[in-house]
Every structure is written in structure tokens, then in C-alpha cells.
mmCIF file of N, CA, C and O in Angstrom:
data_model
loop_
_atom_site.group_PDB
_atom_site.id
_atom_site.type_symbol
_atom_site.label_atom_id
_atom_site.label_comp_id
_atom_site.label_asym_id
_atom_site.label_seq_id
_atom_site.Cartn_x
_atom_site.Cartn_y
_atom_site.Cartn_z
ATOM 1 N N MET A 1 -4.453 5.467 10.460
ATOM 2 C CA MET A 1 -4.868 5.047 9.720
ATOM 3 C C MET A 1 -5.299 2.818 9.448
ATOM 4 O O MET A 1 -3.686 3.375 8.720
ATOM 5 N N LYS A 2 -5.844 2.168 8.991
ATOM 6 C CA LYS A 2 -5.915 0.928 8.925
ATOM 7 C C LYS A 2 -5.528 1.288 7.326
ATOM 8 O O LYS A 2 -6.441 2.037 6.460
ATOM 9 N N ASN A 3 -5.189 -0.245 6.984
ATOM 10 C CA ASN A 3 -5.545 -0.355 5.663
ATOM 11 C C ASN A 3 -5.147 -2.148 5.262
ATOM 12 O O ASN A 3 -4.791 -2.710 6.025
ATOM 13 N N ASP A 4 -5.638 -2.092 4.076
ATOM 14 C CA ASP A 4 -5.139 -3.424 3.589
ATOM 15 C C ASP A 4 -4.853 -3.736 2.031
ATOM 16 O O ASP A 4 -4.426 -5.141 1.637
ATOM 17 N N LEU A 5 -3.458 -3.359 2.670
ATOM 18 C CA LEU A 5 -2.084 -3.181 1.773
ATOM 19 C C LEU A 5 -1.753 -4.331 1.557
ATOM 20 O O LEU A 5 -1.299 -4.807 0.915
ATOM 21 N N ARG A 6 -1.289 -5.250 3.034
ATOM 22 C CA ARG A 6 -0.545 -6.364 2.465
ATOM 23 C C ARG A 6 -1.514 -7.227 2.306
ATOM 24 O O ARG A 6 -0.416 -8.312 1.245
ATOM 25 N N GLU A 7 -2.656 -7.116 2.847
ATOM 26 C CA GLU A 7 -3.539 -8.441 2.352
ATOM 27 C C GLU A 7 -3.283 -8.407 0.458
ATOM 28 O O GLU A 7 -3.278 -9.365 -0.345
ATOM 29 N N LEU A 8 -3.321 -7.031 0.177
ATOM 30 C CA LEU A 8 -3.866 -7.029 -1.280
ATOM 31 C C LEU A 8 -2.501 -7.492 -2.108
ATOM 32 O O LEU A 8 -2.270 -8.102 -3.041
ATOM 33 N N ARG A 9 -0.947 -6.922 -1.173
ATOM 34 C CA ARG A 9 -0.277 -7.480 -2.119
ATOM 35 C C ARG A 9 0.355 -9.023 -1.970
ATOM 36 O O ARG A 9 0.753 -9.550 -2.688
ATOM 37 N N LEU A 10 -0.243 -9.498 -0.742
ATOM 38 C CA LEU A 10 -0.199 -11.280 -1.155
ATOM 39 C C LEU A 10 -0.953 -11.341 -1.567
ATOM 40 O O LEU A 10 -0.333 -12.327 -2.234
ATOM 41 N N ALA A 11 -1.906 -11.519 -2.329
ATOM 42 C CA ALA A 11 -2.948 -11.780 -2.887
ATOM 43 C C ALA A 11 -2.420 -11.556 -4.173
ATOM 44 O O ALA A 11 -2.913 -12.837 -4.637
ATOM 45 N N ALA A 12 -1.923 -10.674 -4.159
ATOM 46 C CA ALA A 12 -1.648 -10.541 -5.979
ATOM 47 C C ALA A 12 0.023 -11.115 -5.871
ATOM 48 O O ALA A 12 0.579 -11.182 -7.077
ATOM 49 N N GLY A 13 0.418 -11.334 -5.030
ATOM 50 C CA GLY A 13 1.821 -12.654 -5.053
ATOM 51 C C GLY A 13 3.287 -11.396 -4.931
ATOM 52 O O GLY A 13 4.003 -12.001 -5.977
ATOM 53 N N LEU A 14 2.358 -10.128 -4.716
ATOM 54 C CA LEU A 14 3.993 -9.225 -4.665
ATOM 55 C C LEU A 14 4.735 -9.537 -3.410
ATOM 56 O O LEU A 14 4.426 -9.153 -2.399
ATOM 57 N N SER A 15 6.347 -9.495 -3.390
ATOM 58 C CA SER A 15 6.999 -8.871 -2.082
ATOM 59 C C SER A 15 7.158 -7.491 -2.102
ATOM 60 O O SER A 15 6.949 -6.597 -2.705
ATOM 61 N N GLN A 16 7.457 -6.923 -0.455
ATOM 62 C CA GLN A 16 7.539 -5.563 -0.370
ATOM 63 C C GLN A 16 8.157 -5.082 -1.522
ATOM 64 O O GLN A 16 7.791 -3.572 -2.340
ATOM 65 N N ARG A 17 9.152 -5.608 -1.942
ATOM 66 C CA ARG A 17 10.240 -4.711 -3.056
ATOM 67 C C ARG A 17 9.364 -4.960 -4.621
ATOM 68 O O ARG A 17 10.126 -3.352 -5.266
ATOM 69 N N GLU A 18 9.125 -5.771 -4.733
ATOM 70 C CA GLU A 18 8.182 -5.767 -6.067
ATOM 71 C C GLU A 18 7.544 -4.250 -6.070
ATOM 72 O O GLU A 18 7.510 -3.808 -7.118
ATOM 73 N N LEU A 19 6.503 -4.601 -5.039
ATOM 74 C CA LEU A 19 5.655 -3.600 -5.070
ATOM 75 C C LEU A 19 6.008 -2.121 -4.814
ATOM 76 O O LEU A 19 5.668 -1.308 -5.910
ATOM 77 N N ALA A 20 7.238 -2.018 -4.553
ATOM 78 C CA ALA A 20 7.738 -0.843 -4.260
ATOM 79 C C ALA A 20 8.641 -0.540 -6.065
ATOM 80 O O ALA A 20 8.199 0.385 -5.834
ATOM 81 N N GLN A 21 8.885 -1.311 -5.815
ATOM 82 C CA GLN A 21 9.654 -0.769 -7.335
ATOM 83 C C GLN A 21 8.240 -0.178 -8.537
ATOM 84 O O GLN A 21 8.497 0.606 -9.046
ATOM 85 N N ALA A 22 7.270 -0.972 -8.738
ATOM 86 C CA ALA A 22 6.063 -0.780 -9.144
ATOM 87 C C ALA A 22 5.995 0.566 -9.037
ATOM 88 O O ALA A 22 5.331 1.247 -10.021
ATOM 89 N N LEU A 23 6.215 1.005 -7.511
ATOM 90 C CA LEU A 23 5.400 2.380 -7.328
ATOM 91 C C LEU A 23 6.188 3.648 -6.964
ATOM 92 O O LEU A 23 6.046 4.705 -7.117
ATOM 93 N N GLY A 24 7.581 3.196 -7.375
ATOM 94 C CA GLY A 24 8.777 4.241 -6.998
ATOM 95 C C GLY A 24 9.034 4.421 -5.598
ATOM 96 O O GLY A 24 9.384 5.871 -5.485
ATOM 97 N N VAL A 25 8.780 3.939 -5.099
ATOM 98 C CA VAL A 25 9.177 3.740 -3.396
ATOM 99 C C VAL A 25 10.047 2.914 -3.327
ATOM 100 O O VAL A 25 10.103 1.875 -3.933
ATOM 101 N N SER A 26 10.347 3.082 -1.894
ATOM 102 C CA SER A 26 10.998 1.984 -1.300
ATOM 103 C C SER A 26 10.645 0.677 -0.812
ATOM 104 O O SER A 26 9.447 1.603 0.063
ATOM 105 N N ARG A 27 11.380 -0.188 -0.742
ATOM 106 C CA ARG A 27 10.828 -1.349 0.654
ATOM 107 C C ARG A 27 10.505 -0.762 1.711
ATOM 108 O O ARG A 27 9.350 -1.229 2.200
ATOM 109 N N GLN A 28 11.326 -0.306 2.098
ATOM 110 C CA GLN A 28 10.618 0.641 3.986
ATOM 111 C C GLN A 28 9.655 1.438 3.771
ATOM 112 O O GLN A 28 8.691 1.565 4.918
ATOM 113 N N THR A 29 9.101 1.824 2.903
ATOM 114 C CA THR A 29 7.973 3.102 2.802
ATOM 115 C C THR A 29 6.757 1.633 2.733
ATOM 116 O O THR A 29 5.992 1.968 3.385
ATOM 117 N N ILE A 30 7.243 0.847 1.702
ATOM 118 C CA ILE A 30 6.000 -0.430 2.013
ATOM 119 C C ILE A 30 5.498 -0.991 3.093
ATOM 120 O O ILE A 30 4.309 -0.910 3.885
ATOM 121 N N ASN A 31 6.740 -1.024 3.870
ATOM 122 C CA ASN A 31 6.900 -1.696 4.993
ATOM 123 C C ASN A 31 6.122 -0.796 5.834
ATOM 124 O O ASN A 31 5.475 -0.738 6.838
ATOM 125 N N SER A 32 6.488 0.356 6.168
ATOM 126 C CA SER A 32 5.962 1.473 7.231
ATOM 127 C C SER A 32 3.985 1.647 7.124
ATOM 128 O O SER A 32 3.220 1.853 7.945
ATOM 129 N N ILE A 33 3.990 1.637 5.733
ATOM 130 C CA ILE A 33 2.208 1.841 5.423
ATOM 131 C C ILE A 33 1.590 0.440 5.709
ATOM 132 O O ILE A 33 0.858 1.062 6.364
ATOM 133 N N GLU A 34 2.256 -0.217 5.423
ATOM 134 C CA GLU A 34 1.915 -1.606 6.280
ATOM 135 C C GLU A 34 1.461 -2.113 7.249
ATOM 136 O O GLU A 34 0.643 -2.338 8.057
ATOM 137 N N THR A 35 2.635 -1.905 8.103
ATOM 138 C CA THR A 35 2.603 -1.471 9.760
ATOM 139 C C THR A 35 1.730 -0.289 9.961
ATOM 140 O O THR A 35 1.883 -0.181 11.615
ATOM 141 N N ALA A 36 1.519 0.837 9.603
ATOM 142 C CA ALA A 36 0.590 2.014 10.042
ATOM 143 C C ALA A 36 1.333 2.523 10.790
ATOM 144 O O ALA A 36 1.158 3.399 11.721
ATOM 145 N N ARG A 37 2.241 2.895 10.539
ATOM 146 C CA ARG A 37 3.688 3.784 11.212
ATOM 147 C C ARG A 37 3.731 4.771 10.161
ATOM 148 O O ARG A 37 4.218 5.630 10.524
ATOM 149 N N TYR A 38 3.342 4.961 9.184
ATOM 150 C CA TYR A 38 3.105 6.115 8.163
ATOM 151 C C TYR A 38 1.963 6.127 7.038
ATOM 152 O O TYR A 38 1.624 5.066 6.519
ATOM 153 N N ASP A 39 1.168 7.482 6.965
ATOM 154 C CA ASP A 39 0.214 7.371 6.067
ATOM 155 C C ASP A 39 0.962 7.988 5.086
ATOM 156 O O ASP A 39 1.236 8.927 4.426
ATOM 157 N N PRO A 40 0.641 7.272 3.953
ATOM 158 C CA PRO A 40 1.259 7.825 2.376
ATOM 159 C C PRO A 40 0.509 9.290 2.037
ATOM 160 O O PRO A 40 -0.480 9.573 2.559
ATOM 161 N N SER A 41 1.427 9.420 1.588
ATOM 162 C CA SER A 41 0.865 11.208 0.821
ATOM 163 C C SER A 41 -0.245 10.679 -0.255
ATOM 164 O O SER A 41 -0.657 9.541 -0.822
ATOM 165 N N LEU A 42 -0.992 11.408 -0.603
ATOM 166 C CA LEU A 42 -2.430 11.608 -1.749
ATOM 167 C C LEU A 42 -1.976 10.609 -2.737
ATOM 168 O O LEU A 42 -2.794 9.662 -2.918
ATOM 169 N N PRO A 43 -1.056 11.263 -3.596
ATOM 170 C CA PRO A 43 -0.637 11.052 -4.780
ATOM 171 C C PRO A 43 -0.173 9.236 -4.731
ATOM 172 O O PRO A 43 -0.714 8.695 -5.198
ATOM 173 N N LEU A 44 0.635 8.877 -3.276
ATOM 174 C CA LEU A 44 1.040 7.666 -3.779
ATOM 175 C C LEU A 44 -0.418 6.993 -2.889
ATOM 176 O O LEU A 44 -0.409 5.697 -3.841
ATOM 177 N N ALA A 45 -1.301 7.110 -2.229
ATOM 178 C CA ALA A 45 -2.419 6.300 -1.391
ATOM 179 C C ALA A 45 -3.426 6.025 -2.900
ATOM 180 O O ALA A 45 -3.221 5.368 -3.506
ATOM 181 N N ILE A 46 -3.670 7.118 -4.042
ATOM 182 C CA ILE A 46 -4.243 6.646 -5.606
ATOM 183 C C ILE A 46 -3.065 6.105 -5.925
ATOM 184 O O ILE A 46 -3.459 5.527 -6.817
ATOM 185 N N ALA A 47 -2.296 5.840 -5.895
ATOM 186 C CA ALA A 47 -0.956 5.584 -7.181
ATOM 187 C C ALA A 47 -1.405 3.632 -6.545
ATOM 188 O O ALA A 47 -1.315 2.594 -7.696
ATOM 189 N N ILE A 48 -0.811 3.523 -5.032
ATOM 190 C CA ILE A 48 -1.451 2.444 -4.932
ATOM 191 C C ILE A 48 -2.883 1.723 -4.649
ATOM 192 O O ILE A 48 -3.457 1.031 -5.533
ATOM 193 N N ALA A 49 -3.872 2.525 -4.814
ATOM 194 C CA ALA A 49 -5.369 2.344 -4.991
ATOM 195 C C ALA A 49 -5.150 1.963 -6.992
ATOM 196 O O ALA A 49 -6.154 0.315 -7.160
ATOM 197 N N ARG A 50 -5.059 2.361 -7.377
ATOM 198 C CA ARG A 50 -4.882 2.241 -8.978
ATOM 199 C C ARG A 50 -4.297 0.912 -9.289
ATOM 200 O O ARG A 50 -4.479 0.346 -10.133
ATOM 201 N N HIS A 51 -2.953 0.803 -8.760
ATOM 202 C CA HIS A 51 -2.223 -0.609 -8.899
ATOM 203 C C HIS A 51 -2.972 -1.589 -8.534
ATOM 204 O O HIS A 51 -2.786 -2.613 -9.537
ATOM 205 N N PHE A 52 -3.956 -1.526 -7.906
ATOM 206 C CA PHE A 52 -4.154 -2.926 -7.563
ATOM 207 C C PHE A 52 -6.699 -3.112 -7.794
ATOM 208 O O PHE A 52 -7.013 -3.288 -7.909
ATOM 209 N N HIS A 53 -6.202 -1.680 -8.319
ATOM 210 C CA HIS A 53 -7.625 -1.270 -9.441
ATOM 211 C C HIS A 53 -8.605 -1.574 -8.282
ATOM 212 O O HIS A 53 -9.760 -1.805 -8.265
ATOM 213 N N ARG A 54 -8.913 -0.464 -7.356
ATOM 214 C CA ARG A 54 -9.235 -0.031 -5.865
ATOM 215 C C ARG A 54 -9.511 1.539 -5.713
ATOM 216 O O ARG A 54 -8.588 2.042 -6.168
ATOM 217 N N THR A 55 -10.337 1.777 -5.265
ATOM 218 C CA THR A 55 -10.581 3.462 -5.107
ATOM 219 C C THR A 55 -9.611 2.998 -3.147
ATOM 220 O O THR A 55 -9.566 2.061 -2.837
ATOM 221 N N VAL A 56 -9.003 4.312 -3.003
ATOM 222 C CA VAL A 56 -8.255 4.481 -1.998
ATOM 223 C C VAL A 56 -9.661 4.310 -0.759
ATOM 224 O O VAL A 56 -8.651 3.734 0.146
ATOM 225 N N GLU A 57 -10.451 4.300 -0.525
ATOM 226 C CA GLU A 57 -11.354 4.211 0.644
ATOM 227 C C GLU A 57 -11.471 3.035 0.932
ATOM 228 O O GLU A 57 -11.793 1.938 1.995
ATOM 229 N N GLU A 58 -11.307 1.818 -0.370
ATOM 230 C CA GLU A 58 -11.334 0.485 -0.011
ATOM 231 C C GLU A 58 -10.088 -0.162 0.199
ATOM 232 O O GLU A 58 -9.899 -1.187 0.781
ATOM 233 N N ILE A 59 -9.144 0.938 0.218
ATOM 234 C CA ILE A 59 -7.580 0.268 0.620
ATOM 235 C C ILE A 59 -7.388 0.745 2.240
ATOM 236 O O ILE A 59 -7.263 0.220 3.248
ATOM 237 N N PHE A 60 -7.346 1.960 2.363
ATOM 238 C CA PHE A 60 -7.361 2.691 3.791
ATOM 239 C C PHE A 60 -8.918 3.114 4.702
ATOM 240 O O PHE A 60 -9.612 3.693 4.060
ATOM 241 N N HIS A 61 -8.328 2.931 5.721
ATOM 242 C CA HIS A 61 -9.980 2.943 6.440
ATOM 243 C C HIS A 61 -9.670 3.750 7.977
ATOM 244 O O HIS A 61 -8.244 3.580 8.285
ATOM 245 N N VAL A 62 -10.169 5.126 8.092
ATOM 246 C CA VAL A 62 -9.937 5.573 9.034
ATOM 247 C C VAL A 62 -10.967 5.037 10.343
ATOM 248 O O VAL A 62 -11.867 5.193 10.296
ATOM 249 N N ASP A 63 -9.939 5.063 11.156
ATOM 250 C CA ASP A 63 -11.190 4.320 12.392
ATOM 251 C C ASP A 63 -10.823 4.902 13.756
ATOM 252 O O ASP A 63 -9.710 5.859 14.463
#
């Protein structure tokens, strides 16, 4: 699943570590999501969307 997490994070001026801390996950989790090696659980996807004031569908794309 593709996503826009990296672009959103950089636009917000956040490091992977800062975003991870805000979401209660590890920096490695954020890295794995950004590189499409890991698809987040539904609760984490919702938390990411809420953090960026977007819908899950605006961030995560099924191709």
C-alpha cells in the first residue's frame, strides 16, 4: 500500500522520531510505513490521519 506519510511529515517539519513519539510508536515503525515495508494497523492509520487532520483514504492508497 502506498502512502503520503513522508511528504506530510516533512511538510509539518517533523522528524521520524518526533512523529513516532506523538503517535506512541517507534521511529522504525514510521520508517517502515514510509518505505511501504509495513502497513499500519487500522488504529494506527486512524491516529496518523487524525494527527495530520486528514482521512485515512487521503494518506493511504491501494494500488
